[in-house]
Backbone as numpy.savetxt, mean C-alpha at the origin, in Angstrom:
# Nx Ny Nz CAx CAy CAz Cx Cy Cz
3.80 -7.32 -6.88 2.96 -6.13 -6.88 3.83 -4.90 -6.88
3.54 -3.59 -7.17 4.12 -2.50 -7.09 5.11 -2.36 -5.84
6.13 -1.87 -6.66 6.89 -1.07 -5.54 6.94 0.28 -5.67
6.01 1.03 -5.91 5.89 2.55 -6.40 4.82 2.88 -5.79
4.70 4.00 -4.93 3.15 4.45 -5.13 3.22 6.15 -5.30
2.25 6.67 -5.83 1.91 7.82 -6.57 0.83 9.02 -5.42
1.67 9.50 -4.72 0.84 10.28 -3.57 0.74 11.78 -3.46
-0.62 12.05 -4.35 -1.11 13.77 -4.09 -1.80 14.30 -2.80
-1.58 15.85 -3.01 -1.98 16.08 -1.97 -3.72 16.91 -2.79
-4.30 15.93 -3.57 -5.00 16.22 -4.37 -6.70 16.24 -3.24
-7.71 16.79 -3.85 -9.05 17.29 -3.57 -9.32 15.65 -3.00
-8.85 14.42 -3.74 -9.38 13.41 -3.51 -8.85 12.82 -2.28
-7.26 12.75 -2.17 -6.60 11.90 -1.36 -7.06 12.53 -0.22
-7.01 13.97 0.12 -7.52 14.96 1.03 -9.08 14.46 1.76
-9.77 14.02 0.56 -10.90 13.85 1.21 -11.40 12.61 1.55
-10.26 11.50 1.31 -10.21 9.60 1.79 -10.27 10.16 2.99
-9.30 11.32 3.18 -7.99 11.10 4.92 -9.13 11.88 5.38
-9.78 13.12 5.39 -10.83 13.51 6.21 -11.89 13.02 6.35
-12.45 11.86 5.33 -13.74 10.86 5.93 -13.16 10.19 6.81
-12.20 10.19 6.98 -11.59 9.22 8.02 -11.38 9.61 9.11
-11.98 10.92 9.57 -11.71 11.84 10.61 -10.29 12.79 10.58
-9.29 12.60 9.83 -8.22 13.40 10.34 -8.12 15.01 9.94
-7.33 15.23 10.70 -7.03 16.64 10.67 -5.86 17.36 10.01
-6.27 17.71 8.48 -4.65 17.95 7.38 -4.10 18.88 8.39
-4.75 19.50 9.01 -3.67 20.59 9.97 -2.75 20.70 10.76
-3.41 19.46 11.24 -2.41 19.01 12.25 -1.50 17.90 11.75
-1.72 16.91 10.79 -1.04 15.86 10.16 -0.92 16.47 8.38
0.02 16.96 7.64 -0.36 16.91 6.63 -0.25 15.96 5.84
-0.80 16.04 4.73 -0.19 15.23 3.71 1.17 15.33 2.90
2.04 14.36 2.85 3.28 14.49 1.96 3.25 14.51 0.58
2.91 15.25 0.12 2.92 14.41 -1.36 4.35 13.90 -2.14
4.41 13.05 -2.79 5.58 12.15 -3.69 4.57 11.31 -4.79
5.43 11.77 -6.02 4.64 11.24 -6.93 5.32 9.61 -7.18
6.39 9.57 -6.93 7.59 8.15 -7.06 7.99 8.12 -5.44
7.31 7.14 -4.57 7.23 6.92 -3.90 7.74 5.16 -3.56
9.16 4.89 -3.64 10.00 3.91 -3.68 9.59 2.70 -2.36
9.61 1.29 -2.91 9.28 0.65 -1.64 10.64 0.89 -0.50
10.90 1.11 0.79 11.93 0.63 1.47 12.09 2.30 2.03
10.96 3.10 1.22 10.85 4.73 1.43 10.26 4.89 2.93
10.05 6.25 2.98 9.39 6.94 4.19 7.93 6.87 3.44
6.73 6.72 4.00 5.62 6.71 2.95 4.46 6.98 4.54
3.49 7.67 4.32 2.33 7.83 5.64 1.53 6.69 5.31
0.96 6.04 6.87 -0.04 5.32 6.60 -1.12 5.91 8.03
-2.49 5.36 7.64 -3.29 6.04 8.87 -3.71 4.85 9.59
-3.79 5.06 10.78 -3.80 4.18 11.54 -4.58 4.67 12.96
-5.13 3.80 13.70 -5.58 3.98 14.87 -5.13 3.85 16.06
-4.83 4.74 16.98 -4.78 4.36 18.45 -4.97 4.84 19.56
-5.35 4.10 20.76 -6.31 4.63 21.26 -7.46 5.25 21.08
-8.54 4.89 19.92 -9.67 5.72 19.91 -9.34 6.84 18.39
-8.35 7.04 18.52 -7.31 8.13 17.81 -6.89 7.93 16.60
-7.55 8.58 15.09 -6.79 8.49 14.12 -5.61 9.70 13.84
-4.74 8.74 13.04 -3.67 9.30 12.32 -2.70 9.30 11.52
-2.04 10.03 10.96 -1.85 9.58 9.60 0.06 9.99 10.04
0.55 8.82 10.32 1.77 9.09 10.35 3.12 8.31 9.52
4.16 8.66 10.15 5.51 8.22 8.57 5.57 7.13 8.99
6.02 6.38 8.12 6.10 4.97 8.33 7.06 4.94 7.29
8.05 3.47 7.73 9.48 3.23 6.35 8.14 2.03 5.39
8.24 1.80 3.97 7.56 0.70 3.29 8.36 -0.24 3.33
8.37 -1.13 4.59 8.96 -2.31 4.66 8.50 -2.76 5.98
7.92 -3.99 5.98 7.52 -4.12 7.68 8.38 -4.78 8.42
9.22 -5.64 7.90 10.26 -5.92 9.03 11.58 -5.40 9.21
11.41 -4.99 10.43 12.95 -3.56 10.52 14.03 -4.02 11.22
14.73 -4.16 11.23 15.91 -4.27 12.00 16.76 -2.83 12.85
17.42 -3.06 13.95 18.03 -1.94 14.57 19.22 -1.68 13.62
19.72 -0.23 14.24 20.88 0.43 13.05 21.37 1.19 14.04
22.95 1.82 13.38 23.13 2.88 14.21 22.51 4.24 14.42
21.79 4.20 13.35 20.72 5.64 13.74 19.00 5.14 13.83
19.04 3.99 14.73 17.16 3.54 14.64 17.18 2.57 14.08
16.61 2.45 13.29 15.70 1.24 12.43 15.95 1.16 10.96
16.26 0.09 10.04 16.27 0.20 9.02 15.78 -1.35 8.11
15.37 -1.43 6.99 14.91 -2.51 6.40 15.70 -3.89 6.98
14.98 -4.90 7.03 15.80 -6.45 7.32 16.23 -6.91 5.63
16.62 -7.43 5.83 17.39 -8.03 4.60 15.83 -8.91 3.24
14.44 -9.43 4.49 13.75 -10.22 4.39 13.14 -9.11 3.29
12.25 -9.20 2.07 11.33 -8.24 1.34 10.06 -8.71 2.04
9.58 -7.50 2.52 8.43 -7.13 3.19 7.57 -6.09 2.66
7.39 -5.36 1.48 6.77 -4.50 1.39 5.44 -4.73 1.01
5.43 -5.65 0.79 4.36 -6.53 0.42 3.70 -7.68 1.28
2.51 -7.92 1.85 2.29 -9.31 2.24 1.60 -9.86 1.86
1.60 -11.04 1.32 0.91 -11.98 0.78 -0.18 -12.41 1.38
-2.13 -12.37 0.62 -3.11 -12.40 1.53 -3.12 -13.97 1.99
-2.32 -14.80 1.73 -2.64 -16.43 1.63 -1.62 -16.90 2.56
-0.76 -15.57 3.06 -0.10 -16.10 4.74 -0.58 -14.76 5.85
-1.83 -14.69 5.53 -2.06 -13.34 6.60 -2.60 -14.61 7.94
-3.04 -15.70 7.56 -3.52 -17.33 8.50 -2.65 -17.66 9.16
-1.49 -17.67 8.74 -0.49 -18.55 8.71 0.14 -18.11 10.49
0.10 -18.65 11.17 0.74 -18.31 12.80 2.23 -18.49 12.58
3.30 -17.62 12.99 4.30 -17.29 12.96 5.09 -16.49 11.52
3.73 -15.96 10.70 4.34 -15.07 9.58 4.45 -13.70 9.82
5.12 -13.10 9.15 5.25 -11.57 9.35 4.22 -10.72 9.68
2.78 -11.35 8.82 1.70 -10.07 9.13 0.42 -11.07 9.70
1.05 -12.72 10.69 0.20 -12.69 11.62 -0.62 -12.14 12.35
0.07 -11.68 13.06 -0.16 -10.53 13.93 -0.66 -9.14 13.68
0.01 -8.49 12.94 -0.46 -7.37 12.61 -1.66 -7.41 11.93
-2.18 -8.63 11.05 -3.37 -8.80 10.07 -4.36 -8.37 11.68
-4.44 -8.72 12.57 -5.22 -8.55 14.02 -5.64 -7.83 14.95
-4.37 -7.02 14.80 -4.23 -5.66 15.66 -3.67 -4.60 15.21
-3.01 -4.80 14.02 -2.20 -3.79 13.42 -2.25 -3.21 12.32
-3.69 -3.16 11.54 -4.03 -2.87 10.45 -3.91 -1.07 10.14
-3.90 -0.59 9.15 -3.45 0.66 8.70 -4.22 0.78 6.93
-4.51 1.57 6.75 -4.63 2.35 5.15 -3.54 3.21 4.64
-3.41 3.22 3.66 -2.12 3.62 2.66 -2.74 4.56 1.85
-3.31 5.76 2.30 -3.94 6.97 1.13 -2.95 6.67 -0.18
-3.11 7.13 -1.05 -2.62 7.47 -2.70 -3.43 7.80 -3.46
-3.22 8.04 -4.60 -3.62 8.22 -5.41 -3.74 7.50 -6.92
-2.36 6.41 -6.77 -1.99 5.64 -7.73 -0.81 4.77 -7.35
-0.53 3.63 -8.15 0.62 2.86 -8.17 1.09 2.43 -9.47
2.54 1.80 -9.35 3.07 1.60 -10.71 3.54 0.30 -10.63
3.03 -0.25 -11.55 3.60 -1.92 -11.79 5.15 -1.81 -12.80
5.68 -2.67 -12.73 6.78 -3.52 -13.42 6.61 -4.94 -13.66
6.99 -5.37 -14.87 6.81 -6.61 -15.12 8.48 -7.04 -15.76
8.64 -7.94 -15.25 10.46 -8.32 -15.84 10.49 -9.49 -16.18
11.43 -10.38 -17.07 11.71 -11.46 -17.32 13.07 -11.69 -16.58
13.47 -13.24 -16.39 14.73 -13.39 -16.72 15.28 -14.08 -17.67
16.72 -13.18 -17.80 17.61 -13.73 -18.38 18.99 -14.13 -17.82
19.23 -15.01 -17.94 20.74 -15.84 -17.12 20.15 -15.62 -15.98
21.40 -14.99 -15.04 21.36 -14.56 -13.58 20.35 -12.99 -13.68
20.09 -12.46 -14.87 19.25 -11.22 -14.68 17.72 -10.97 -14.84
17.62 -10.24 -14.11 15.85 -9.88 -14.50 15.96 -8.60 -15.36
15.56 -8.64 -16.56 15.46 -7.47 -17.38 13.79 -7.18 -17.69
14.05 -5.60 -17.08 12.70 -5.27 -17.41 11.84 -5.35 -18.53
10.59 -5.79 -18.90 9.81 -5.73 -19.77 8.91 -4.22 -20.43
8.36 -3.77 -19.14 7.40 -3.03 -19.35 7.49 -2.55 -17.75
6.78 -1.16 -17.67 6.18 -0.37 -16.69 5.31 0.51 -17.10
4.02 0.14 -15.92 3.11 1.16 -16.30 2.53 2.08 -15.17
2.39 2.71 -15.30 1.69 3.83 -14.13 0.03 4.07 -14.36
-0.47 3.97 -13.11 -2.05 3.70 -12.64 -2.35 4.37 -11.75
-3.60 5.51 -12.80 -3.92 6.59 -11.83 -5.48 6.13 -11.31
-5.81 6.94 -10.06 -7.26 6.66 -10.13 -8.21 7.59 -10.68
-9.16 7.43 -11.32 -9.51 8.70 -12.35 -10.69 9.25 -11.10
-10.60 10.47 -11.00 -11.49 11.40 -9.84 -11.81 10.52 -9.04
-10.71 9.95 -7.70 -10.51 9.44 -6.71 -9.30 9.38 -6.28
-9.67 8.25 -4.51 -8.00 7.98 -4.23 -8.27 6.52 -3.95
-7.29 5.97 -3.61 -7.03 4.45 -3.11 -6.97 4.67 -1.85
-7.79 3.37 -1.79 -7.16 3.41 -0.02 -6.87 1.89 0.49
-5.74 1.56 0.06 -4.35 0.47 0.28 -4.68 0.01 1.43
-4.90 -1.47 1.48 -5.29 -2.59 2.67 -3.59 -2.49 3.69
-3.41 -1.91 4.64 -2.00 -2.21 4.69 -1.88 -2.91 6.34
-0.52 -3.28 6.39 -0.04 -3.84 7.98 0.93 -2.60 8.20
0.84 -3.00 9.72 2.44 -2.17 10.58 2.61 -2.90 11.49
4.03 -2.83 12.02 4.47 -2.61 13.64 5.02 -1.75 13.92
4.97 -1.65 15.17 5.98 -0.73 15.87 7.42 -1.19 16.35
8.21 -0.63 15.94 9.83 -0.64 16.52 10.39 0.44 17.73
10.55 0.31 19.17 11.09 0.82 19.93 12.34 1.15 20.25
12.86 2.35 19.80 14.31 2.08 20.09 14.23 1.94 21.91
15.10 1.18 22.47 15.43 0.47 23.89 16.03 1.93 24.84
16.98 2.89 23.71 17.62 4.30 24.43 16.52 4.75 24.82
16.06 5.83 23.35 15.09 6.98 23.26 13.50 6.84 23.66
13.45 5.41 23.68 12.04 5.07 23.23 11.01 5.46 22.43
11.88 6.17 21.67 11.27 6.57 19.89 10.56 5.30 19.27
9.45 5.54 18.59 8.93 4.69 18.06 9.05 5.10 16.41
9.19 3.51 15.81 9.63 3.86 14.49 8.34 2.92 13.83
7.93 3.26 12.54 6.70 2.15 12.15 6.89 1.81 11.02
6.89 0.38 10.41 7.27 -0.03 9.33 5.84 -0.91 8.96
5.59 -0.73 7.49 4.19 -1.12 6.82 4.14 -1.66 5.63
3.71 -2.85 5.29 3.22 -3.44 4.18 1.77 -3.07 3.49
1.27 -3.71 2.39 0.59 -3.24 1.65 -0.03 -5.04 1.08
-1.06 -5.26 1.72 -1.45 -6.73 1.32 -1.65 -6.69 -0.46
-1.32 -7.80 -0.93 -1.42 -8.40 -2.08 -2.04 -9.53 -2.11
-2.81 -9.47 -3.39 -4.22 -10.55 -4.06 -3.35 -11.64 -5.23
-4.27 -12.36 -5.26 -3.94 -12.44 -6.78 -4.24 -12.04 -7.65
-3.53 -11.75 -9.19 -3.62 -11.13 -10.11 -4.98 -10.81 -10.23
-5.50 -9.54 -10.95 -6.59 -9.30 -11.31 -6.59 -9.35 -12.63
-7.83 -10.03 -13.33 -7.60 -10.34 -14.67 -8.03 -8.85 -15.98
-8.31 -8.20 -15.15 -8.16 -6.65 -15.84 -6.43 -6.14 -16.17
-5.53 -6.29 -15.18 -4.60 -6.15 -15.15 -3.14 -6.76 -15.43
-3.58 -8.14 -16.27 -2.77 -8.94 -16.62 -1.70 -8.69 -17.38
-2.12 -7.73 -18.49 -1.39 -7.67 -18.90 -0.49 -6.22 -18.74
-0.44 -6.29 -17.77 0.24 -5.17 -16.90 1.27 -6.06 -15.63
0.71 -7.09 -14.71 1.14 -7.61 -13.83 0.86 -8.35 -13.78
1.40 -9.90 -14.07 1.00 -11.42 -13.64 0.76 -12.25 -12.84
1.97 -11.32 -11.55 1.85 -12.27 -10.17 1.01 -12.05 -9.50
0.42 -10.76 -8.99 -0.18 -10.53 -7.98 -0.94 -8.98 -8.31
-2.11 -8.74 -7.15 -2.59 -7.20 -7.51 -2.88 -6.69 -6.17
-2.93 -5.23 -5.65 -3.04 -5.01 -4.39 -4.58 -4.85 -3.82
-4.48 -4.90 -2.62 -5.83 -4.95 -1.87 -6.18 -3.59 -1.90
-7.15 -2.98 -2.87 -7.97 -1.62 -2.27 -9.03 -1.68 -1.74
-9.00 -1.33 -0.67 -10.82 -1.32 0.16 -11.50 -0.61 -0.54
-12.35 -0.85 -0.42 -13.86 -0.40 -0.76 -14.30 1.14 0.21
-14.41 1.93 -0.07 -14.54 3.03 0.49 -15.94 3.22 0.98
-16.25 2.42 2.18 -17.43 2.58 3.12 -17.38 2.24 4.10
-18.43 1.39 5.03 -18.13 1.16 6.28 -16.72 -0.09 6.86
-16.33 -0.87 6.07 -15.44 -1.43 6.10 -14.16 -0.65 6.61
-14.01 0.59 6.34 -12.92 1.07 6.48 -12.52 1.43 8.23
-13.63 1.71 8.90 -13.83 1.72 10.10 -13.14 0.88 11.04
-14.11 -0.68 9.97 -13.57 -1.85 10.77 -11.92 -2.40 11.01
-11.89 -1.90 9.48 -10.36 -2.25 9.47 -9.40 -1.27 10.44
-9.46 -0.68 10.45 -8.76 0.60 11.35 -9.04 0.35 12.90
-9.81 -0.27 13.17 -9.95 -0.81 14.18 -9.37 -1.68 15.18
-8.32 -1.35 15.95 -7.28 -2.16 16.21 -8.20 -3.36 17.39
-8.78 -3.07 17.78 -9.80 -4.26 18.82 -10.35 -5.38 18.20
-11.00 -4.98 17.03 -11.53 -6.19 16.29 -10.38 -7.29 15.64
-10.99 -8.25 15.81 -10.13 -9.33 15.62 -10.86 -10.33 14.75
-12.00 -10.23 14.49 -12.96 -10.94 13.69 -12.34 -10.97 12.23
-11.50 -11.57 11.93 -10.46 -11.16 10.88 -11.27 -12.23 9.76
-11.96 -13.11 9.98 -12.84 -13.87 9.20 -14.21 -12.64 8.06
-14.01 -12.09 9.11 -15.10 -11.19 8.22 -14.56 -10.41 7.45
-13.38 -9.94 7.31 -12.36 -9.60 5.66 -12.29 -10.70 4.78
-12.37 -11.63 5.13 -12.37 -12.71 3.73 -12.76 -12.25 2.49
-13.93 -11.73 2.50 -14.82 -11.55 1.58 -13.76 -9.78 0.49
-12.78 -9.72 1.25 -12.12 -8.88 0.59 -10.69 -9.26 -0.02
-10.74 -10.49 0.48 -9.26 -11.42 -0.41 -9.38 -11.81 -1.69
-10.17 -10.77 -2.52 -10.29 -11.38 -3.61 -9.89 -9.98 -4.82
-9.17 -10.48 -5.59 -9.09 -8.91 -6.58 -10.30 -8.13 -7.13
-10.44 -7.03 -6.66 -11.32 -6.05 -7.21 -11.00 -4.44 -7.32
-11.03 -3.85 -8.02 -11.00 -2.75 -8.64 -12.37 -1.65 -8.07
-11.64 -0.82 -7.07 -12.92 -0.21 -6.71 -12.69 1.37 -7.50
-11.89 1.80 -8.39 -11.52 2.55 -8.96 -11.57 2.50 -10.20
-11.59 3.42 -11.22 -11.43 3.70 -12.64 -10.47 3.97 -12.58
-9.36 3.11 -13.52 -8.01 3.37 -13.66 -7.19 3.83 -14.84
-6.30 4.71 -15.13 -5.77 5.46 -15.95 -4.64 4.60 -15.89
-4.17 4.05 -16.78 -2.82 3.47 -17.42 -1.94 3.77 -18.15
-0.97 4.07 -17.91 -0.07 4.80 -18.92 1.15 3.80 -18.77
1.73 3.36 -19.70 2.96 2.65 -19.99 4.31 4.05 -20.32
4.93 3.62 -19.04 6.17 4.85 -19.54 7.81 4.09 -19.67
8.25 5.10 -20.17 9.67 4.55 -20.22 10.45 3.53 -18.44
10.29 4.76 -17.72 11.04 4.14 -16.45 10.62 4.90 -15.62
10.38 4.54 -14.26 9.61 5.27 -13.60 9.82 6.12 -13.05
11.37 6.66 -12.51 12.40 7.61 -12.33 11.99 8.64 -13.48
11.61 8.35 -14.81 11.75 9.72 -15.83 10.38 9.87 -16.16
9.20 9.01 -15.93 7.98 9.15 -16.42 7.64 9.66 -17.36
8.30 9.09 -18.69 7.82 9.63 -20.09 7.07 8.75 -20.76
5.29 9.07 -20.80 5.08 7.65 -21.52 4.71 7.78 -22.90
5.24 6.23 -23.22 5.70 6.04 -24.35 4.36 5.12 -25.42
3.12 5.36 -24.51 1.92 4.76 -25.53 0.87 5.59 -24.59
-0.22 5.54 -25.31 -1.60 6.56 -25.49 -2.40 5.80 -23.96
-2.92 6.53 -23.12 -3.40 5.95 -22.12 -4.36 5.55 -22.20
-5.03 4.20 -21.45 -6.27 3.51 -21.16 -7.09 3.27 -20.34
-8.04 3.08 -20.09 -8.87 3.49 -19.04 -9.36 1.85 -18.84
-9.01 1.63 -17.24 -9.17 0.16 -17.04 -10.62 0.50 -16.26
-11.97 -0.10 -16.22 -13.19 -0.02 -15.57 -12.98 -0.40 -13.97
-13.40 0.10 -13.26 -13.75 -0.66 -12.15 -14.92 -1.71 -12.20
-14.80 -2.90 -10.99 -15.35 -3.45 -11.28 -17.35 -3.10 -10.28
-17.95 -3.55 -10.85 -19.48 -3.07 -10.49 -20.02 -3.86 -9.57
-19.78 -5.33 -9.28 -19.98 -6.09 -8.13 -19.16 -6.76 -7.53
């Protein structure tokens, strides 16, 4: 799934994060349009009663450093919805108590082959949401440094399987966007644990109209074919 995500501080993303109760005034929004996995990236999250929309690294398992916290060696930016069950996986736990949303506005796939020992890129495309935002199924934990007792938060972004709208864009996998209604509540909800009743969201769906653009590389964003408009899906 993407390691890119595409984050305005647009009329839309603005108005995911304030149905959600928050306050741009006090939390703003960052915007980054190339937004790298292993980056600083906001996710909103609950605690105590309390939303908010704070930095988080895109990687959920962190290791200590000499200045805090930094990626584990393990790729985490992603978690797979078919070990969120699984007791002793990375987003065990967090699938339970530690759930979070990933505002954006868009993400960018890559698709690569290999050759020999290399993966050479195929294609990249960039995926906007057309007059909307996403709002990214995601995990966290928290990391304590033991000195400061600074807290550091590192977050994944659950992944589906492929959606067959998007195939030929991405083969392996597609990301979880919620559905923008009462669900979102639940999920943010660090008490509930009824984690059976998300099932019904492990499945690829498109709650967005999506803008596709195939560009050169995602660092220069020049694209290099006429854009398409992928449907959301209606049930």
């Amino acid at each position: 799934m993407c390691g890119r995500l595409n984050v305005t501080d647009d009329e839309f993303v603005q108005g995911l994060c304030i149905s959600l109760g928050l306050d741009l005034h006090i939390d703003p929004i960052i915007p980054n349009r190339f937004v790298r996995a292993a980056s600083p990236i906001q996710i909103i999250r609950e605690v105590n009663g309390q939303r908010m929309l704070q930095n988080s690294t895109w990687w959920l398992l962190l290791e200590p450093s000499t200045t805090g916290f930094k990626p584990s060696k393990y790729t985490s930016f992603n978690t797979r919805y078919d070990k969120l069950n699984v007791p002793g996986s990375a987003g065990y736990t967090p699938f339970r108590t530690a759930r979070c949303i990933i505002p954006a506005r868009g993400f960018g796939e890559s698709e690569f082959e290999q050759q020999g020992n290399k993966k050479i890129p195929m294609h990249y495309h960039d995926l906007v949401a057309v007059d909307g935002a996403i709002a990214f199924a995601g995990l966290y934990k928290e990391y304590i440094d033991k000195d400061s007792g600074e807290i550091t938060l590192g977050c994944s972004i659950i992944t589906l399987p492929p959606h067959p709208k998007l195939m030929h864009i991405h083969r392996k996998s597609s990301p979880l966007m919620l559905p923008q209604d009462a669900i979102l509540d639940t999920w943010l909800d660090p008490t509930y644990q009824q984690v059976s009743e998300f099932e019904h969201l492990m499945h690829p769906r498109l709650t967005q109209d999506l803008i596709a653009t195939q560009i050169n590389k995602p660092s220069q964003y020049q694209p290099i074919a006429a854009p398409s408009i992928i449907q959301r899906d209606m049930s």
